[in-house]
Short mmCIF file of C-alpha atoms and ligand atoms in Angstrom, two decimals:
data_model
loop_
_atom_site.label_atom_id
_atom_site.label_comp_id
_atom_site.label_asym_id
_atom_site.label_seq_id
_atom_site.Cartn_x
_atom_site.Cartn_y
_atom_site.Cartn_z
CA UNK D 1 129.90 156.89 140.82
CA UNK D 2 128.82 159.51 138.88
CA UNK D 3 129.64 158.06 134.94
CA UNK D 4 126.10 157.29 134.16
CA UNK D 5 124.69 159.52 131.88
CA UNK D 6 121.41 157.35 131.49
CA UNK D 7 119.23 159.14 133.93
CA UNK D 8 118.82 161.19 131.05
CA UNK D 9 119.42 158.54 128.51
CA UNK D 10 116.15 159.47 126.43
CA UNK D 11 116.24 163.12 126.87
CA UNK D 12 115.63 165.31 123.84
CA UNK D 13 119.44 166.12 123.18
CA UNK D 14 120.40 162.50 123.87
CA UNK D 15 117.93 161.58 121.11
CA UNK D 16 119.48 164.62 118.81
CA UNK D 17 123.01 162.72 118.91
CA UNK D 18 121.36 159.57 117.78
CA UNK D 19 123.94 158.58 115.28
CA UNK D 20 124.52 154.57 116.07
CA UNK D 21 122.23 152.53 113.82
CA UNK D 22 118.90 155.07 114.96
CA UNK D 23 119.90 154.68 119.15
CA UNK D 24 119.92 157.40 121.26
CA UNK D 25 123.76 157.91 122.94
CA UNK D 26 123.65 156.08 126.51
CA UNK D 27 126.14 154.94 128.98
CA UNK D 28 124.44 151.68 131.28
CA UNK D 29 125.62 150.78 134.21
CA UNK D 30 125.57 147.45 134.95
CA UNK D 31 126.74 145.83 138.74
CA UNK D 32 126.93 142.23 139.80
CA UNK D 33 128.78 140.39 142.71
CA UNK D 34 130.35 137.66 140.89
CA UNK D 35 134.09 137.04 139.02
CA UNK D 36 134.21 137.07 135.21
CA UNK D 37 134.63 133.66 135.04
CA UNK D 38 131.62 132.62 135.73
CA UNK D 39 127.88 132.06 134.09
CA UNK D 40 126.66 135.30 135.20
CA UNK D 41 130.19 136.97 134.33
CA UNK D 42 130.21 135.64 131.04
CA UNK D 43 126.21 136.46 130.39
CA UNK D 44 127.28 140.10 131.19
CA UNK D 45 130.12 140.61 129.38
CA UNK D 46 128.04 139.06 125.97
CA UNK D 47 124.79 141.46 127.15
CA UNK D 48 127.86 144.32 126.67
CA UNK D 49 128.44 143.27 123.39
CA UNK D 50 125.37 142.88 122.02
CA UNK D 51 124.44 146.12 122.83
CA UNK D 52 127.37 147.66 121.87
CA UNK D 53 127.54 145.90 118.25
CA UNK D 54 124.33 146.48 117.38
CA UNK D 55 123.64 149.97 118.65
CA UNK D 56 127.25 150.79 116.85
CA UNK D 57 128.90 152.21 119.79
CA UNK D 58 126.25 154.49 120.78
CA UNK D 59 124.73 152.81 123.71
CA UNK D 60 127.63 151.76 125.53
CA UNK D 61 126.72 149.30 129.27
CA UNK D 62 129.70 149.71 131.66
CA UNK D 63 130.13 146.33 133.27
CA UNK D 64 131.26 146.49 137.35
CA UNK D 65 131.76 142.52 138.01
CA UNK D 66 132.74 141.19 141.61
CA UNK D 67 130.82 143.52 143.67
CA UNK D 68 133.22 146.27 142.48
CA UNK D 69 130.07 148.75 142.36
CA UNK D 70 127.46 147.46 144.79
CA UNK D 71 127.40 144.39 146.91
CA UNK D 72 124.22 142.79 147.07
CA UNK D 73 123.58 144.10 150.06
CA UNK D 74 123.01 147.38 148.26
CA UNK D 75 122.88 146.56 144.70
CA UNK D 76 118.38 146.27 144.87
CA UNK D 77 118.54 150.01 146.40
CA UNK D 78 120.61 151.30 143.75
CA UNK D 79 118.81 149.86 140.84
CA UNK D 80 115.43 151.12 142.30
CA UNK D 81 117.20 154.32 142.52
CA UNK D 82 118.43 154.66 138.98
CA UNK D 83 122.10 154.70 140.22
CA UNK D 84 122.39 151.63 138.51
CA UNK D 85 120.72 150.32 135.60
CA UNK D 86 120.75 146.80 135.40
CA UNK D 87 121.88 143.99 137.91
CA UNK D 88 121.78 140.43 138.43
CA UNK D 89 120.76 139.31 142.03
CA UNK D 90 119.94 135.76 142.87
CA UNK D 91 116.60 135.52 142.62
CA UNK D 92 115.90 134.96 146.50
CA UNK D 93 117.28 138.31 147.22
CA UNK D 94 114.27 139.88 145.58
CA UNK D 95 111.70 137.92 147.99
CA UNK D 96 111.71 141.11 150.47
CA UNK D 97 109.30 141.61 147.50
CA UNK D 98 107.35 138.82 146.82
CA UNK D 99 107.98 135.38 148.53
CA UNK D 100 107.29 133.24 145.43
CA UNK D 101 111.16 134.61 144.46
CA UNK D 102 112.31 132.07 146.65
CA UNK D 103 110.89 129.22 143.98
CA UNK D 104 114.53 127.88 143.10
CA UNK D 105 115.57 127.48 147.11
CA UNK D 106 112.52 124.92 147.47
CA UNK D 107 114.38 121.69 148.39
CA UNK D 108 114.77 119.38 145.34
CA UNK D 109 111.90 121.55 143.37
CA UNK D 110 113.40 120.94 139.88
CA UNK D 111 114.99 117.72 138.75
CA UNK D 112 117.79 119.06 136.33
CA UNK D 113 118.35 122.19 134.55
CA UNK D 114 116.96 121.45 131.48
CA UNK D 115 113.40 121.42 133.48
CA UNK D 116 114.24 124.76 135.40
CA UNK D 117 114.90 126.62 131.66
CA UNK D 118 111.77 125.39 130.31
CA UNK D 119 109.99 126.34 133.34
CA UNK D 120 111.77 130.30 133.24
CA UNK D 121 110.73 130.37 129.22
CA UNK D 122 107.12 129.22 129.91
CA UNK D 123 104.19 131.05 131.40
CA UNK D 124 105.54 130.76 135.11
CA UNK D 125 109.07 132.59 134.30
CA UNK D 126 106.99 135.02 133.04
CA UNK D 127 104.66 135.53 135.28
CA UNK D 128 107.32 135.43 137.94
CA UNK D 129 109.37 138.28 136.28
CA UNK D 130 106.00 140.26 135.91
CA UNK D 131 106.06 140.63 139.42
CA UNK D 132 108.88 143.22 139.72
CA UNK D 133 106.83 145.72 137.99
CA UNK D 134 105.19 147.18 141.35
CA UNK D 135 108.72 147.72 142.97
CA UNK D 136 110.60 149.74 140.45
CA UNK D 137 111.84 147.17 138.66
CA UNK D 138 111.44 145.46 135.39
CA UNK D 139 112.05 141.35 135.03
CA UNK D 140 114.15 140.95 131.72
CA UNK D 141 114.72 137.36 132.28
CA UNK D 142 116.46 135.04 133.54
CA UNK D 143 120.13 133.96 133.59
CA UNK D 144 121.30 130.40 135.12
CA UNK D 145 124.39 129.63 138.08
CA UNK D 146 124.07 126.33 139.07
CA UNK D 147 122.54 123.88 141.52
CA UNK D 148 123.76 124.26 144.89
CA UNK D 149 125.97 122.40 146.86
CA UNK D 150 127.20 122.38 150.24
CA UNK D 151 131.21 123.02 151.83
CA UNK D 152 131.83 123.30 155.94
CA UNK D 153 135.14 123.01 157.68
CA UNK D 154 133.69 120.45 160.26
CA UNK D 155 132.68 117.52 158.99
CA UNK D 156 132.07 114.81 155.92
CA UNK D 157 128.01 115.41 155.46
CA UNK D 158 126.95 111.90 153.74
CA UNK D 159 123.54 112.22 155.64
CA UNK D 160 121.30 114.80 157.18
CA UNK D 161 122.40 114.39 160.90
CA UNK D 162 126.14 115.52 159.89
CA UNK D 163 124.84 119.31 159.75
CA UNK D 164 123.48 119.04 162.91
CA UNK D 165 124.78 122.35 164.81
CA UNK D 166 126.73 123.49 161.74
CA UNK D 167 126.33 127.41 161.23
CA UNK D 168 125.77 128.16 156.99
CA UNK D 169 126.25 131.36 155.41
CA UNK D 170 123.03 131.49 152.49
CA UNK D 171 122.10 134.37 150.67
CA UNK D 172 119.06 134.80 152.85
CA UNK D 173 115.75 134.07 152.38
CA UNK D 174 112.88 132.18 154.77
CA UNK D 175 113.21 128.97 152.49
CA UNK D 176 116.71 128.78 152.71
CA UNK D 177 117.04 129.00 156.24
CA UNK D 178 114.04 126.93 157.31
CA UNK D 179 115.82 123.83 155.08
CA UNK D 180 119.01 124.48 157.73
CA UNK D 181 116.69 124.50 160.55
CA UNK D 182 115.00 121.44 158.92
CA UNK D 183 118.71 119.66 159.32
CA UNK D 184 119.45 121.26 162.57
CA UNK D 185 121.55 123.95 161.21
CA UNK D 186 121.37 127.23 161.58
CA UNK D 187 121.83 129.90 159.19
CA UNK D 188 123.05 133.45 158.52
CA UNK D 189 122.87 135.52 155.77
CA UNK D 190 125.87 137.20 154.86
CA UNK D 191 127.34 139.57 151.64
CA UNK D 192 128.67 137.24 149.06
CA UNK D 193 131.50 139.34 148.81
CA UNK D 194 132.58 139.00 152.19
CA UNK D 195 131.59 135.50 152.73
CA UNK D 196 135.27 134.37 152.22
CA UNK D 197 135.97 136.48 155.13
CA UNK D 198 133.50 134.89 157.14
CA UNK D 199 134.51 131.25 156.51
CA UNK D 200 138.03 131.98 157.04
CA UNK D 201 137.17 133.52 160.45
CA UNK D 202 135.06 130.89 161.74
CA UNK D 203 132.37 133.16 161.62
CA UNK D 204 130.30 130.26 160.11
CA UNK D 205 131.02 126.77 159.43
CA UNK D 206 130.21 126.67 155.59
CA UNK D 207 128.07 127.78 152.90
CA UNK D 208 125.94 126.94 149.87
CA UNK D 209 127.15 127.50 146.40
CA UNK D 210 126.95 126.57 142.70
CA UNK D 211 130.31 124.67 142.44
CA UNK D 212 131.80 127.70 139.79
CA UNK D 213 131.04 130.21 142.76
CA UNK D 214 132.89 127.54 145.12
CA UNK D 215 136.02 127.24 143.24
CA UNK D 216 136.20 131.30 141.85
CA UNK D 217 135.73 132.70 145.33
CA UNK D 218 138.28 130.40 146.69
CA UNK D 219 136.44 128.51 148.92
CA UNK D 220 138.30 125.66 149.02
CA UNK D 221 141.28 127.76 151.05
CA UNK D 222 139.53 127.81 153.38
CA UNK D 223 137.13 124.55 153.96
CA UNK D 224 137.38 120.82 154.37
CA UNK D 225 135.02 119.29 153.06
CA UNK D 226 132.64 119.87 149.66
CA UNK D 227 129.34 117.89 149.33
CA UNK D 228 127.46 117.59 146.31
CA UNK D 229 124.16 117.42 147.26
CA UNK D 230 121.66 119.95 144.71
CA UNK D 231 119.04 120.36 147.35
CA UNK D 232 118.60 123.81 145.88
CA UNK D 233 119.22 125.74 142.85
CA UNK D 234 121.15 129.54 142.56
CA UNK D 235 119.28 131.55 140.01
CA UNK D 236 119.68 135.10 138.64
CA UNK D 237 117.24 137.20 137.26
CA UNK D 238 118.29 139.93 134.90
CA UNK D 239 116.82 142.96 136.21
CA UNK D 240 116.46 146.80 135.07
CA UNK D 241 115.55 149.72 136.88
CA UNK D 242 112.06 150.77 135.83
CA UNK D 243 112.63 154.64 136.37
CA UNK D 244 115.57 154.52 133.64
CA UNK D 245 113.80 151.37 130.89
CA UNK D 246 110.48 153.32 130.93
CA UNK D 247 112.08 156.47 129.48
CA UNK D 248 113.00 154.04 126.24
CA UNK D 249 111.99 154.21 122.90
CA UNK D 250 110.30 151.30 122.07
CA UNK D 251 113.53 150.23 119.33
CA UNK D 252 116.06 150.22 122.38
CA UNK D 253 114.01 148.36 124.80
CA UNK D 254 113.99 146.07 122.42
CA UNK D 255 117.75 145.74 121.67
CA UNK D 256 117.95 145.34 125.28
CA UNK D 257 115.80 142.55 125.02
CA UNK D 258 117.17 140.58 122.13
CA UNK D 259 120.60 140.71 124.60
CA UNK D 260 119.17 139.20 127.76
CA UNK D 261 117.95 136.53 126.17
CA UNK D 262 121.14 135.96 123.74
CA UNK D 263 123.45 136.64 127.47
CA UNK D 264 121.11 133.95 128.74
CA UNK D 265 121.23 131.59 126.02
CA UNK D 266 125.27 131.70 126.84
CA UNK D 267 125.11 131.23 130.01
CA UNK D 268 123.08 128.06 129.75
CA UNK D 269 125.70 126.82 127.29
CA UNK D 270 128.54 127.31 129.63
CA UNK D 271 126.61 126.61 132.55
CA UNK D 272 127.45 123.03 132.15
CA UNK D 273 131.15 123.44 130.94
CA UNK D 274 131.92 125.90 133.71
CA UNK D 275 130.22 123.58 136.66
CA UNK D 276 132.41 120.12 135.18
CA UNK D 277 135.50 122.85 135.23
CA UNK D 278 135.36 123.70 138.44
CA UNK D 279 134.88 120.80 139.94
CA UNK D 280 137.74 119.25 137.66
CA UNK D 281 139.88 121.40 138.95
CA UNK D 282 138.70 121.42 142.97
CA UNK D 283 139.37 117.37 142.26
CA UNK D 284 143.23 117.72 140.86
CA UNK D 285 143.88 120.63 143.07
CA UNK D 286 142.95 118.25 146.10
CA UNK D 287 141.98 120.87 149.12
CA UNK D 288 138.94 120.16 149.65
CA UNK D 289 137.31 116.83 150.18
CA UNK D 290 134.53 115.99 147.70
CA UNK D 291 131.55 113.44 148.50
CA UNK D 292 128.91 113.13 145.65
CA UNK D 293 125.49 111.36 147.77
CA UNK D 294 124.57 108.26 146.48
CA UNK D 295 121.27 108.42 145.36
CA UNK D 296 120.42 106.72 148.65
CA UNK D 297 122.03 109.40 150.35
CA UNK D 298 119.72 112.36 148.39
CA UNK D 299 117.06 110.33 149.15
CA UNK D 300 117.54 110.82 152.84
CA UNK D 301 117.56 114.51 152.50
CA UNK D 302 114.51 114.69 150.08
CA UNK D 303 112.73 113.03 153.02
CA UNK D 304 113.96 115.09 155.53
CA UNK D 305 113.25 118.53 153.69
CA UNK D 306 110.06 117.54 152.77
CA UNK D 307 108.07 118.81 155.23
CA UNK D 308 109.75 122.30 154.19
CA UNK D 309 108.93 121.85 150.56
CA UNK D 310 105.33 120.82 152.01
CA UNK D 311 104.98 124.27 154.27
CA UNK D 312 106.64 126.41 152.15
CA UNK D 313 105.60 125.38 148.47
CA UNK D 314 102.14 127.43 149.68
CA UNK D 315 103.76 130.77 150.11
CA UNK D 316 104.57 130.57 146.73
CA UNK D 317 101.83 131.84 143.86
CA UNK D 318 100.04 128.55 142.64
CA UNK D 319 100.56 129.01 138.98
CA UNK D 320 104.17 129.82 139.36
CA UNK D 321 104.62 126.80 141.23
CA UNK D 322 102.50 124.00 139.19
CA UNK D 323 104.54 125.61 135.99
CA UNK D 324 107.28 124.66 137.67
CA UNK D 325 106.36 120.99 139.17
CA UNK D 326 104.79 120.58 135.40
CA UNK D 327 108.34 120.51 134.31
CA UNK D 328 109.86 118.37 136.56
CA UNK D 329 107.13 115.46 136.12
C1 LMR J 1 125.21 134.37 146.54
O1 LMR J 1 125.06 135.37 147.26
O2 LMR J 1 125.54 133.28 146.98
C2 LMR J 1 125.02 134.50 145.07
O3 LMR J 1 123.91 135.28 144.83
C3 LMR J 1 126.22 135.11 144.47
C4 LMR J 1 126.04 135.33 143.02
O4 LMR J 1 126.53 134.51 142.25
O5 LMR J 1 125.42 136.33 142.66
#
């Protein structure tokens, strides 16, 4: 993939052709694993144009949705590699790193969305994205998916027992798989993009998704039963390879950062729509069964993953976590 130019984005005759609105000429590569439709899609494709208006053309960011470029089982290596510039992981697939990534899989940990944004905007975001720094990577915020929610092939889950010997595909992580363990499931962690495979094959049972990666990856061709529990939350952080932002001037990092946070500002207003579309539409297509828990229901599995939130809570960094319980109160 050899169309990025930006390993010498900042060089001396890339800053001679400056000739959009004072930016040095760059192409950006940009990689993430899910479709267009989506939060994360849309976020990208407004990030593009951002950059792109503003800069006039001369910084153009090269958007490879769908795992076209990298999966996500390769997507961290590139970016710390400079083969890729920017990418949008889940934030649990950075907790090879540091654990406290793993905040938003914490059973139940934030009570609706508009808690989790003003936790990511506050002090403990930051602090969170601050982390990166060490590995090669640079936070630039944080862009939203959706709560998650579970779909198998076996059985109706209206209570904890149900997922008893069920096998889940996650996107990895301790947290994730000790709250399957927790229910006496077990986990695996496979490739997004080949996690359609995997439920078609039997491989696994099910999986845990928002409900607009549920319906764009097809899911319901190929399971039963879809149950709307939000024990957990799928969130991206917007992240840049440090190697390739250091070697900005100080007027394009900034660019860069007035369009994360107007890509994330978009996908928190569609995050909403997109979630009520999808399910709309799982509902009238009709091939996959949908149970919502009653609030008796969640209640069950608060209680029964709250041991997990207990022990694992602690391997996350204090202040992260008290910003984020502060916003839930
Ligand atoms: C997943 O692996 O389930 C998610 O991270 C996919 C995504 O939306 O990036």
């Amino acid at each position: 993939f050899g169309c990025s130019s930006s390993n010498s984005s900042n060089s001396s005759s890339d800053n001679a052709k400056k000739g959009g609105n004072g930016y040095p000429k760059m192409t950006v590569m940009f990689s993430h694993v899910a479709a267009e439709n989506t939060p994360k899609g849309q976020a990208a494709l407004k990030f593009k144009e951002v950059v792109e208006s503003k800069s006039n053309g001369a910084i153009q960011v090269k958007v490879f949705p769908s795992g076209q470029l990298y999966g996500d089982d390769n997507e961290i290596e590139a970016l710390q590699a400079n083969n890729v510039q920017i990418i949008a992981p889940s934030s649990a697939k950075l907790s090879g790193f540091e654990k406290s990534f793993e905040i938003f899989d914490l059973p139940f940990v934030f009570k609706d969305s508009q808690a989790l944004y003003s936790f990511e905007d506050g002090e403990g975001g930051k602090k969170l994205l601050d982390k990166l720094d060490q590995y090669g990577m640079i936070g630039l915020g944080f862009w939203p998916n959706g709560f998650k929610h579970i779909t198998n092939n076996k059985v109706e889950i209206d209570d904890p027992a149900d997922l008893k010997g069920l096998k889940i595909r996650t996107h990895g992580g301790t947290i994730i798989n000790e709250v399957y363990a927790a229910l006496g499931a077990s986990s695996a962690k496979i490739a997004f993009n080949e996690t359609y495979q995997a439920l078609q094959l039997g491989t696994v049972d099910g999986q845990e998704n928002s409900l607009v990666n549920i319906q764009t990856q097809r899911y319901p061709e190929v399971q039963k039963y879809l149950t709307l529990s939000g024990h957990a939350r799928s969130e991206y952080i917007l992240v840049a390879s440090k190697t390739w932002w250091d070697k900005l001037d100080a007027k394009t990092k900034e660019l860069f950062m007035e369009a994360a946070k107007t890509s994330a500002e978009i996908g928190r207003e569609l995050e909403a729509k997109l979630e009520k579309e999808a399910l709309d539409q799982m509902e009238k297509e009709g091939k996959i069964k949908i149970h919502n828990l009653t609030d008796g229901e969640r209640q069950k599995f608060t209680d029964v993953l709250q041991p997990v939130f207990d022990k694992w809570s602690k391997e996350i960094d204090p202040e992260v976590l008290q910003k984020a319980q502060e916003t839930s109160q």
